[in-house]
PDB file of C-alpha atoms in Angstrom:
ATOM      1  CA  GLY O  51       0.000   0.000   0.000  1.00  0.00           C
ATOM      2  CA  GLN O  52       0.889   3.659  -0.095  1.00  0.00           C
ATOM      3  CA  GLN O  53       3.663   4.709   2.288  1.00  0.00           C
ATOM      4  CA  VAL O  54       4.566   8.219   3.373  1.00  0.00           C
ATOM      5  CA  MET O  55       7.911   8.705   5.090  1.00  0.00           C
ATOM      6  CA  GLN O  56       9.195  11.759   6.896  1.00  0.00           C
ATOM      7  CA  ILE O  57      12.674  12.740   8.009  1.00  0.00           C
ATOM      8  CA  PRO O  58      14.018  13.624  10.420  1.00  0.00           C
ATOM      9  CA  GLN O  59      11.967  12.053  13.205  1.00  0.00           C
ATOM     10  CA  TYR O  60      13.178  14.667  15.683  1.00  0.00           C
ATOM     11  CA  GLN O  61      14.754  18.091  15.307  1.00  0.00           C
ATOM     12  CA  HIS O  62      16.032  20.287  18.122  1.00  0.00           C
ATOM     13  CA  VAL O  63      16.922  23.851  17.223  1.00  0.00           C
ATOM     14  CA  GLN O  64      17.849  27.059  18.991  1.00  0.00           C
ATOM     15  CA  GLU O  65      15.322  29.818  18.629  1.00  0.00           C
ATOM     16  CA  GLY O  66      16.147  31.782  15.499  1.00  0.00           C
ATOM     17  CA  GLU O  67      17.597  28.825  13.605  1.00  0.00           C
ATOM     18  CA  ASP O  68      15.957  27.438  10.496  1.00  0.00           C
ATOM     19  CA  PHE O  69      14.191  24.066  10.311  1.00  0.00           C
ATOM     20  CA  THR O  70      13.321  21.744   7.435  1.00  0.00           C
ATOM     21  CA  THR O  71      11.356  18.504   7.325  1.00  0.00           C
ATOM     22  CA  TYR O  72      11.124  16.247   4.296  1.00  0.00           C
ATOM     23  CA  CYS O  73       8.335  13.996   3.133  1.00  0.00           C
ATOM     24  CA  ASN O  74       8.539  11.176   0.586  1.00  0.00           C
ATOM     25  CA  SER O  75       5.743   9.080  -0.834  1.00  0.00           C
ATOM     26  CA  SER O  76       6.032   5.639  -2.386  1.00  0.00           C
ATOM     27  CA  THR O  77       3.436   6.685  -4.983  1.00  0.00           C
ATOM     28  CA  THR O  78       2.698   9.801  -7.007  1.00  0.00           C
ATOM     29  CA  LEU O  79       0.302  12.064  -5.145  1.00  0.00           C
ATOM     30  CA  SER O  80      -2.524  14.175  -6.478  1.00  0.00           C
ATOM     31  CA  ASN O  81      -1.732  16.617  -3.681  1.00  0.00           C
ATOM     32  CA  ILE O  82       0.177  16.844  -0.421  1.00  0.00           C
ATOM     33  CA  GLN O  83      -1.141  18.296   2.809  1.00  0.00           C
ATOM     34  CA  TRP O  84       0.687  19.502   5.903  1.00  0.00           C
ATOM     35  CA  TYR O  85      -0.621  19.493   9.445  1.00  0.00           C
ATOM     36  CA  LYS O  86       0.781  20.760  12.740  1.00  0.00           C
ATOM     37  CA  GLN O  87       0.033  19.092  16.057  1.00  0.00           C
ATOM     38  CA  ARG O  88       0.972  20.898  19.251  1.00  0.00           C
ATOM     39  CA  PRO O  89       1.891  18.776  22.266  1.00  0.00           C
ATOM     40  CA  GLY O  90      -1.337  17.369  23.687  1.00  0.00           C
ATOM     41  CA  GLY O  91      -3.321  18.786  20.793  1.00  0.00           C
ATOM     42  CA  HIS O  92      -4.857  17.582  17.589  1.00  0.00           C
ATOM     43  CA  PRO O  93      -3.614  17.951  14.006  1.00  0.00           C
ATOM     44  CA  VAL O  94      -4.388  21.336  12.471  1.00  0.00           C
ATOM     45  CA  PHE O  95      -4.428  21.760   8.708  1.00  0.00           C
ATOM     46  CA  LEU O  96      -1.745  24.124   7.439  1.00  0.00           C
ATOM     47  CA  ILE O  97      -1.764  23.929   3.660  1.00  0.00           C
ATOM     48  CA  GLN O  98      -2.373  21.854   0.557  1.00  0.00           C
ATOM     49  CA  LEU O  99      -0.113  21.749  -2.488  1.00  0.00           C
ATOM     50  CA  VAL O 100      -1.477  20.469  -5.778  1.00  0.00           C
ATOM     51  CA  LYS O 101       0.777  21.395  -8.692  1.00  0.00           C
ATOM     52  CA  SER O 102       4.105  19.859  -9.599  1.00  0.00           C
ATOM     53  CA  GLY O 103       6.909  22.101  -8.334  1.00  0.00           C
ATOM     54  CA  GLU O 104       4.487  24.302  -6.409  1.00  0.00           C
ATOM     55  CA  VAL O 105       5.876  26.559  -3.701  1.00  0.00           C
ATOM     56  CA  LYS O 106       3.676  28.288  -1.143  1.00  0.00           C
ATOM     57  CA  LYS O 107       4.579  30.569   1.722  1.00  0.00           C
ATOM     58  CA  GLN O 108       2.826  31.335   4.976  1.00  0.00           C
ATOM     59  CA  LYS O 109       4.825  33.985   6.816  1.00  0.00           C
ATOM     60  CA  ARG O 110       7.988  32.144   7.931  1.00  0.00           C
ATOM     61  CA  LEU O 111       6.837  28.778   6.548  1.00  0.00           C
ATOM     62  CA  THR O 112       7.691  27.684   2.998  1.00  0.00           C
ATOM     63  CA  PHE O 113       6.113  24.567   1.525  1.00  0.00           C
ATOM     64  CA  GLN O 114       7.328  22.868  -1.628  1.00  0.00           C
ATOM     65  CA  PHE O 115       5.919  20.043  -3.752  1.00  0.00           C
ATOM     66  CA  GLY O 116       8.378  18.086  -5.850  1.00  0.00           C
ATOM     67  CA  GLU O 117       8.388  18.008  -9.620  1.00  0.00           C
ATOM     68  CA  ALA O 118       7.495  14.318  -9.631  1.00  0.00           C
ATOM     69  CA  LYS O 119       4.791  14.889  -7.020  1.00  0.00           C
ATOM     70  CA  LYS O 120       6.296  12.245  -4.770  1.00  0.00           C
ATOM     71  CA  ASN O 121       8.064  14.447  -2.266  1.00  0.00           C
ATOM     72  CA  SER O 122       7.553  17.628  -0.345  1.00  0.00           C
ATOM     73  CA  SER O 123       9.280  19.812   2.193  1.00  0.00           C
ATOM     74  CA  LEU O 124       8.404  22.304   4.884  1.00  0.00           C
ATOM     75  CA  HIS O 125      10.954  24.959   5.797  1.00  0.00           C
ATOM     76  CA  ILE O 126      10.617  27.314   8.750  1.00  0.00           C
ATOM     77  CA  THR O 127      12.819  30.387   8.799  1.00  0.00           C
ATOM     78  CA  ALA O 128      13.984  31.810  12.128  1.00  0.00           C
ATOM     79  CA  THR O 129      12.096  29.429  14.387  1.00  0.00           C
ATOM     80  CA  GLN O 130      10.180  30.688  17.389  1.00  0.00           C
ATOM     81  CA  THR O 131       9.032  28.830  20.488  1.00  0.00           C
ATOM     82  CA  THR O 132       5.498  28.926  19.096  1.00  0.00           C
ATOM     83  CA  ASP O 133       6.665  26.648  16.272  1.00  0.00           C
ATOM     84  CA  VAL O 134       7.071  23.736  18.696  1.00  0.00           C
ATOM     85  CA  GLY O 135       5.048  20.675  17.726  1.00  0.00           C
ATOM     86  CA  THR O 136       4.882  17.732  15.364  1.00  0.00           C
ATOM     87  CA  TYR O 137       4.618  18.418  11.660  1.00  0.00           C
ATOM     88  CA  PHE O 138       2.885  15.800   9.538  1.00  0.00           C
ATOM     89  CA  CYS O 139       2.632  15.474   5.809  1.00  0.00           C
ATOM     90  CA  ALA O 140      -0.264  13.503   4.376  1.00  0.00           C
ATOM     91  CA  GLY O 141      -1.147  12.273   0.939  1.00  0.00           C
ATOM     92  CA  PRO O 142      -4.514  11.151  -0.378  1.00  0.00           C
ATOM     93  CA  ASN O 143      -4.996   7.637  -1.684  1.00  0.00           C
ATOM     94  CA  ALA O 144      -5.299   7.454  -5.422  1.00  0.00           C
ATOM     95  CA  GLY O 145      -8.692   6.048  -6.356  1.00  0.00           C
ATOM     96  CA  GLY O 146     -10.701   3.774  -4.126  1.00  0.00           C
ATOM     97  CA  THR O 147     -13.986   4.531  -2.417  1.00  0.00           C
ATOM     98  CA  SER O 148     -12.556   6.874   0.186  1.00  0.00           C
ATOM     99  CA  TYR O 149     -12.052   9.925  -1.900  1.00  0.00           C
ATOM    100  CA  GLY O 150     -10.120  12.095   0.512  1.00  0.00           C
ATOM    101  CA  LYS O 151      -8.689   9.325   2.722  1.00  0.00           C
ATOM    102  CA  LEU O 152      -5.221  10.409   3.797  1.00  0.00           C
ATOM    103  CA  THR O 153      -2.069   8.476   4.574  1.00  0.00           C
ATOM    104  CA  PHE O 154      -0.007  10.362   7.148  1.00  0.00           C
ATOM    105  CA  GLY O 155       3.727  10.295   7.634  1.00  0.00           C
ATOM    106  CA  GLN O 156       5.046   9.550  11.098  1.00  0.00           C
ATOM    107  CA  GLY O 157       5.784  13.193  11.687  1.00  0.00           C
ATOM    108  CA  THR O 158       8.780  15.329  12.629  1.00  0.00           C
ATOM    109  CA  ILE O 159       8.874  16.511  16.220  1.00  0.00           C
ATOM    110  CA  LEU O 160      10.302  20.021  16.476  1.00  0.00           C
ATOM    111  CA  THR O 161      11.572  21.416  19.746  1.00  0.00           C
ATOM    112  CA  VAL O 162      12.845  24.978  20.005  1.00  0.00           C
ATOM    113  CA  HIS O 163      15.187  26.055  22.768  1.00  0.00           C
ATOM    114  CA  PRO O 164      14.806  29.719  23.757  1.00  0.00           C
TER     115      PRO O 164
ATOM    116  CA  GLY Q 111     -20.958  24.070  15.595  1.00  0.00           C
ATOM    117  CA  ALA Q 112     -17.776  25.996  15.086  1.00  0.00           C
ATOM    118  CA  GLY Q 113     -15.551  22.953  15.143  1.00  0.00           C
ATOM    119  CA  VAL Q 114     -15.521  19.184  15.339  1.00  0.00           C
ATOM    120  CA  SER Q 115     -16.553  18.097  18.814  1.00  0.00           C
ATOM    121  CA  GLN Q 116     -15.567  14.777  20.340  1.00  0.00           C
ATOM    122  CA  SER Q 117     -16.605  13.210  23.595  1.00  0.00           C
ATOM    123  CA  PRO Q 118     -15.528  12.021  26.006  1.00  0.00           C
ATOM    124  CA  ARG Q 119     -12.157  13.735  25.994  1.00  0.00           C
ATOM    125  CA  TYR Q 120     -10.666  10.909  28.070  1.00  0.00           C
ATOM    126  CA  LYS Q 121     -11.891   7.391  28.664  1.00  0.00           C
ATOM    127  CA  VAL Q 122     -10.430   4.715  30.891  1.00  0.00           C
ATOM    128  CA  ALA Q 123     -11.868   1.274  30.270  1.00  0.00           C
ATOM    129  CA  LYS Q 124     -11.207  -2.026  31.900  1.00  0.00           C
ATOM    130  CA  ARG Q 125     -10.108  -4.729  29.523  1.00  0.00           C
ATOM    131  CA  GLY Q 126     -13.167  -6.436  28.111  1.00  0.00           C
ATOM    132  CA  GLN Q 127     -15.425  -3.416  28.540  1.00  0.00           C
ATOM    133  CA  ASP Q 128     -17.320  -1.898  25.615  1.00  0.00           C
ATOM    134  CA  VAL Q 129     -16.832   1.810  24.834  1.00  0.00           C
ATOM    135  CA  ALA Q 130     -18.577   4.325  22.600  1.00  0.00           C
ATOM    136  CA  LEU Q 131     -16.857   7.432  21.296  1.00  0.00           C
ATOM    137  CA  ARG Q 132     -18.858  10.286  19.851  1.00  0.00           C
ATOM    138  CA  CYS Q 133     -18.050  12.740  17.071  1.00  0.00           C
ATOM    139  CA  ASP Q 134     -20.107  15.796  16.193  1.00  0.00           C
ATOM    140  CA  PRO Q 135     -18.740  17.202  12.927  1.00  0.00           C
ATOM    141  CA  ILE Q 136     -19.026  20.728  11.619  1.00  0.00           C
ATOM    142  CA  SER Q 137     -22.598  21.304  10.523  1.00  0.00           C
ATOM    143  CA  GLY Q 138     -23.086  20.491   6.862  1.00  0.00           C
ATOM    144  CA  HIS Q 139     -19.824  18.614   6.437  1.00  0.00           C
ATOM    145  CA  VAL Q 140     -20.454  15.657   4.175  1.00  0.00           C
ATOM    146  CA  SER Q 141     -17.282  13.659   4.782  1.00  0.00           C
ATOM    147  CA  LEU Q 142     -16.393  12.207   8.156  1.00  0.00           C
ATOM    148  CA  PHE Q 143     -13.289  10.204   8.988  1.00  0.00           C
ATOM    149  CA  TRP Q 144     -12.133   8.297  12.047  1.00  0.00           C
ATOM    150  CA  TYR Q 145      -8.410   7.955  12.654  1.00  0.00           C
ATOM    151  CA  GLN Q 146      -6.432   6.191  15.364  1.00  0.00           C
ATOM    152  CA  GLN Q 147      -3.249   7.802  16.618  1.00  0.00           C
ATOM    153  CA  ALA Q 148      -0.848   5.776  18.719  1.00  0.00           C
ATOM    154  CA  LEU Q 149       1.705   7.583  20.856  1.00  0.00           C
ATOM    155  CA  GLY Q 150       4.445   9.070  18.720  1.00  0.00           C
ATOM    156  CA  GLN Q 151       2.840   8.071  15.435  1.00  0.00           C
ATOM    157  CA  GLY Q 152       0.855   9.741  12.714  1.00  0.00           C
ATOM    158  CA  PRO Q 153      -2.895   9.243  12.502  1.00  0.00           C
ATOM    159  CA  GLU Q 154      -3.965   6.005  10.856  1.00  0.00           C
ATOM    160  CA  PHE Q 155      -7.183   5.692   8.899  1.00  0.00           C
ATOM    161  CA  LEU Q 156     -10.008   3.651  10.384  1.00  0.00           C
ATOM    162  CA  THR Q 157     -13.176   4.419   8.454  1.00  0.00           C
ATOM    163  CA  TYR Q 158     -14.909   6.959   6.217  1.00  0.00           C
ATOM    164  CA  PHE Q 159     -18.494   8.160   5.883  1.00  0.00           C
ATOM    165  CA  GLN Q 160     -20.035  10.208   3.139  1.00  0.00           C
ATOM    166  CA  ASN Q 161     -23.240  11.459   4.712  1.00  0.00           C
ATOM    167  CA  GLU Q 162     -24.744   8.348   6.329  1.00  0.00           C
ATOM    168  CA  ALA Q 163     -23.039   5.861   4.027  1.00  0.00           C
ATOM    169  CA  GLN Q 164     -19.956   4.102   5.346  1.00  0.00           C
ATOM    170  CA  LEU Q 165     -17.927   3.900   2.159  1.00  0.00           C
ATOM    171  CA  ASP Q 166     -14.712   2.501   3.560  1.00  0.00           C
ATOM    172  CA  LYS Q 167     -14.055   0.554   6.740  1.00  0.00           C
ATOM    173  CA  SER Q 168     -10.849  -1.055   5.598  1.00  0.00           C
ATOM    174  CA  GLY Q 169      -8.831   0.450   8.428  1.00  0.00           C
ATOM    175  CA  LEU Q 170     -10.867  -0.995  11.285  1.00  0.00           C
ATOM    176  CA  PRO Q 171      -8.435  -3.321  13.100  1.00  0.00           C
ATOM    177  CA  SER Q 172     -10.918  -6.065  13.928  1.00  0.00           C
ATOM    178  CA  ASP Q 173     -14.592  -6.918  14.046  1.00  0.00           C
ATOM    179  CA  ARG Q 174     -14.632  -5.492  17.577  1.00  0.00           C
ATOM    180  CA  PHE Q 175     -14.637  -2.041  16.004  1.00  0.00           C
ATOM    181  CA  PHE Q 176     -17.857  -0.644  14.622  1.00  0.00           C
ATOM    182  CA  ALA Q 177     -18.800   2.836  13.444  1.00  0.00           C
ATOM    183  CA  GLU Q 178     -22.066   4.426  12.434  1.00  0.00           C
ATOM    184  CA  ARG Q 179     -23.453   7.752  11.281  1.00  0.00           C
ATOM    185  CA  PRO Q 180     -27.171   7.032  10.993  1.00  0.00           C
ATOM    186  CA  GLU Q 181     -28.434  10.505  10.098  1.00  0.00           C
ATOM    187  CA  GLY Q 182     -25.409  11.793   8.285  1.00  0.00           C
ATOM    188  CA  SER Q 183     -24.248  14.051  11.092  1.00  0.00           C
ATOM    189  CA  VAL Q 184     -23.135  12.685  14.477  1.00  0.00           C
ATOM    190  CA  SER Q 185     -20.996   9.559  14.347  1.00  0.00           C
ATOM    191  CA  THR Q 186     -20.202   6.957  16.978  1.00  0.00           C
ATOM    192  CA  LEU Q 187     -17.201   4.649  17.058  1.00  0.00           C
ATOM    193  CA  LYS Q 188     -17.838   1.609  19.207  1.00  0.00           C
ATOM    194  CA  ILE Q 189     -15.200  -0.778  20.452  1.00  0.00           C
ATOM    195  CA  GLN Q 190     -16.352  -4.027  21.964  1.00  0.00           C
ATOM    196  CA  ARG Q 191     -14.395  -6.101  24.456  1.00  0.00           C
ATOM    197  CA  THR Q 192     -11.560  -3.566  24.614  1.00  0.00           C
ATOM    198  CA  GLN Q 193      -7.982  -4.810  24.658  1.00  0.00           C
ATOM    199  CA  GLN Q 194      -4.837  -3.045  25.838  1.00  0.00           C
ATOM    200  CA  GLU Q 195      -3.683  -2.589  22.254  1.00  0.00           C
ATOM    201  CA  ASP Q 196      -6.763  -0.430  21.659  1.00  0.00           C
ATOM    202  CA  SER Q 197      -5.243   2.285  23.866  1.00  0.00           C
ATOM    203  CA  ALA Q 198      -4.729   5.305  21.610  1.00  0.00           C
ATOM    204  CA  VAL Q 199      -6.173   8.668  20.702  1.00  0.00           C
ATOM    205  CA  TYR Q 200      -9.182   8.369  18.419  1.00  0.00           C
ATOM    206  CA  LEU Q 201      -9.519  11.370  16.144  1.00  0.00           C
ATOM    207  CA  CYS Q 202     -12.546  12.367  14.151  1.00  0.00           C
ATOM    208  CA  ALA Q 203     -12.187  14.667  11.148  1.00  0.00           C
ATOM    209  CA  SER Q 204     -14.651  16.184   8.755  1.00  0.00           C
ATOM    210  CA  SER Q 205     -14.592  18.066   5.484  1.00  0.00           C
ATOM    211  CA  LEU Q 206     -17.273  19.999   3.675  1.00  0.00           C
ATOM    212  CA  VAL Q 207     -17.208  18.027   0.469  1.00  0.00           C
ATOM    213  CA  PRO Q 208     -15.798  14.650  -0.556  1.00  0.00           C
ATOM    214  CA  GLY Q 209     -12.317  15.001  -1.912  1.00  0.00           C
ATOM    215  CA  PRO Q 210      -8.658  15.274  -1.072  1.00  0.00           C
ATOM    216  CA  TYR Q 211      -8.983  18.531   0.846  1.00  0.00           C
ATOM    217  CA  GLY Q 212      -7.774  19.597   4.251  1.00  0.00           C
ATOM    218  CA  TYR Q 213      -9.586  18.129   7.196  1.00  0.00           C
ATOM    219  CA  THR Q 214     -10.769  19.752  10.367  1.00  0.00           C
ATOM    220  CA  PHE Q 215      -9.906  17.448  13.236  1.00  0.00           C
ATOM    221  CA  GLY Q 216     -11.603  17.217  16.587  1.00  0.00           C
ATOM    222  CA  SER Q 217      -9.627  17.229  19.836  1.00  0.00           C
ATOM    223  CA  GLY Q 218      -9.809  13.453  20.004  1.00  0.00           C
ATOM    224  CA  THR Q 219     -10.696  10.911  22.668  1.00  0.00           C
ATOM    225  CA  ARG Q 220      -7.784   9.426  24.569  1.00  0.00           C
ATOM    226  CA  LEU Q 221      -8.693   5.829  25.353  1.00  0.00           C
ATOM    227  CA  THR Q 222      -6.713   3.954  27.971  1.00  0.00           C
ATOM    228  CA  VAL Q 223      -7.488   0.293  28.484  1.00  0.00           C
ATOM    229  CA  VAL Q 224      -6.304  -1.090  31.839  1.00  0.00           C
TER     230      VAL Q 224
END
């Protein structure tokens, strides 16, 4: 079945440093979604990328979708303590009856030291 | 409502006990998903409803798990004869229309089986 892998599993940074997490899918994706989960919280939708090579920015966050639509990255510039949490990528299954069913990566846990 | 509401927030069950977890999606949202999230892992798909129709239950771990959404709004996930391996956070998510779009997750129910 479809597999979505994320690296690194953990990332510790000093406040102000940059952070990047990478996501790779075993299959071509129609789109890629990113979610953030704060400690003790639930996943919160951040963004969806659809087009090959697409790049989107949200303030200090930059999201990229690979040309082959099998990989993606999330880059945070100048991290802040509010960025702490687990970042998940998720890809929809191609076809099937669950149009919209997502396969999540295992997440990258980001800690930021002030 | 303004968001996806889940209850109870926490549930402790003795092994062998039956439990029922409730999800109240955003009003008018057609798609409803149940996910299971083990500690330190990404959410894993359990089942999907489009309105009242359960279109995919391929992720349900065993026949002890049962979900329903009889009127196309509130959904209940029932686990019979709970086992320790059922301990996890059960997340409900909804989206306005069927499709590979961003979900809105509820806060989840943390189930602990002792």
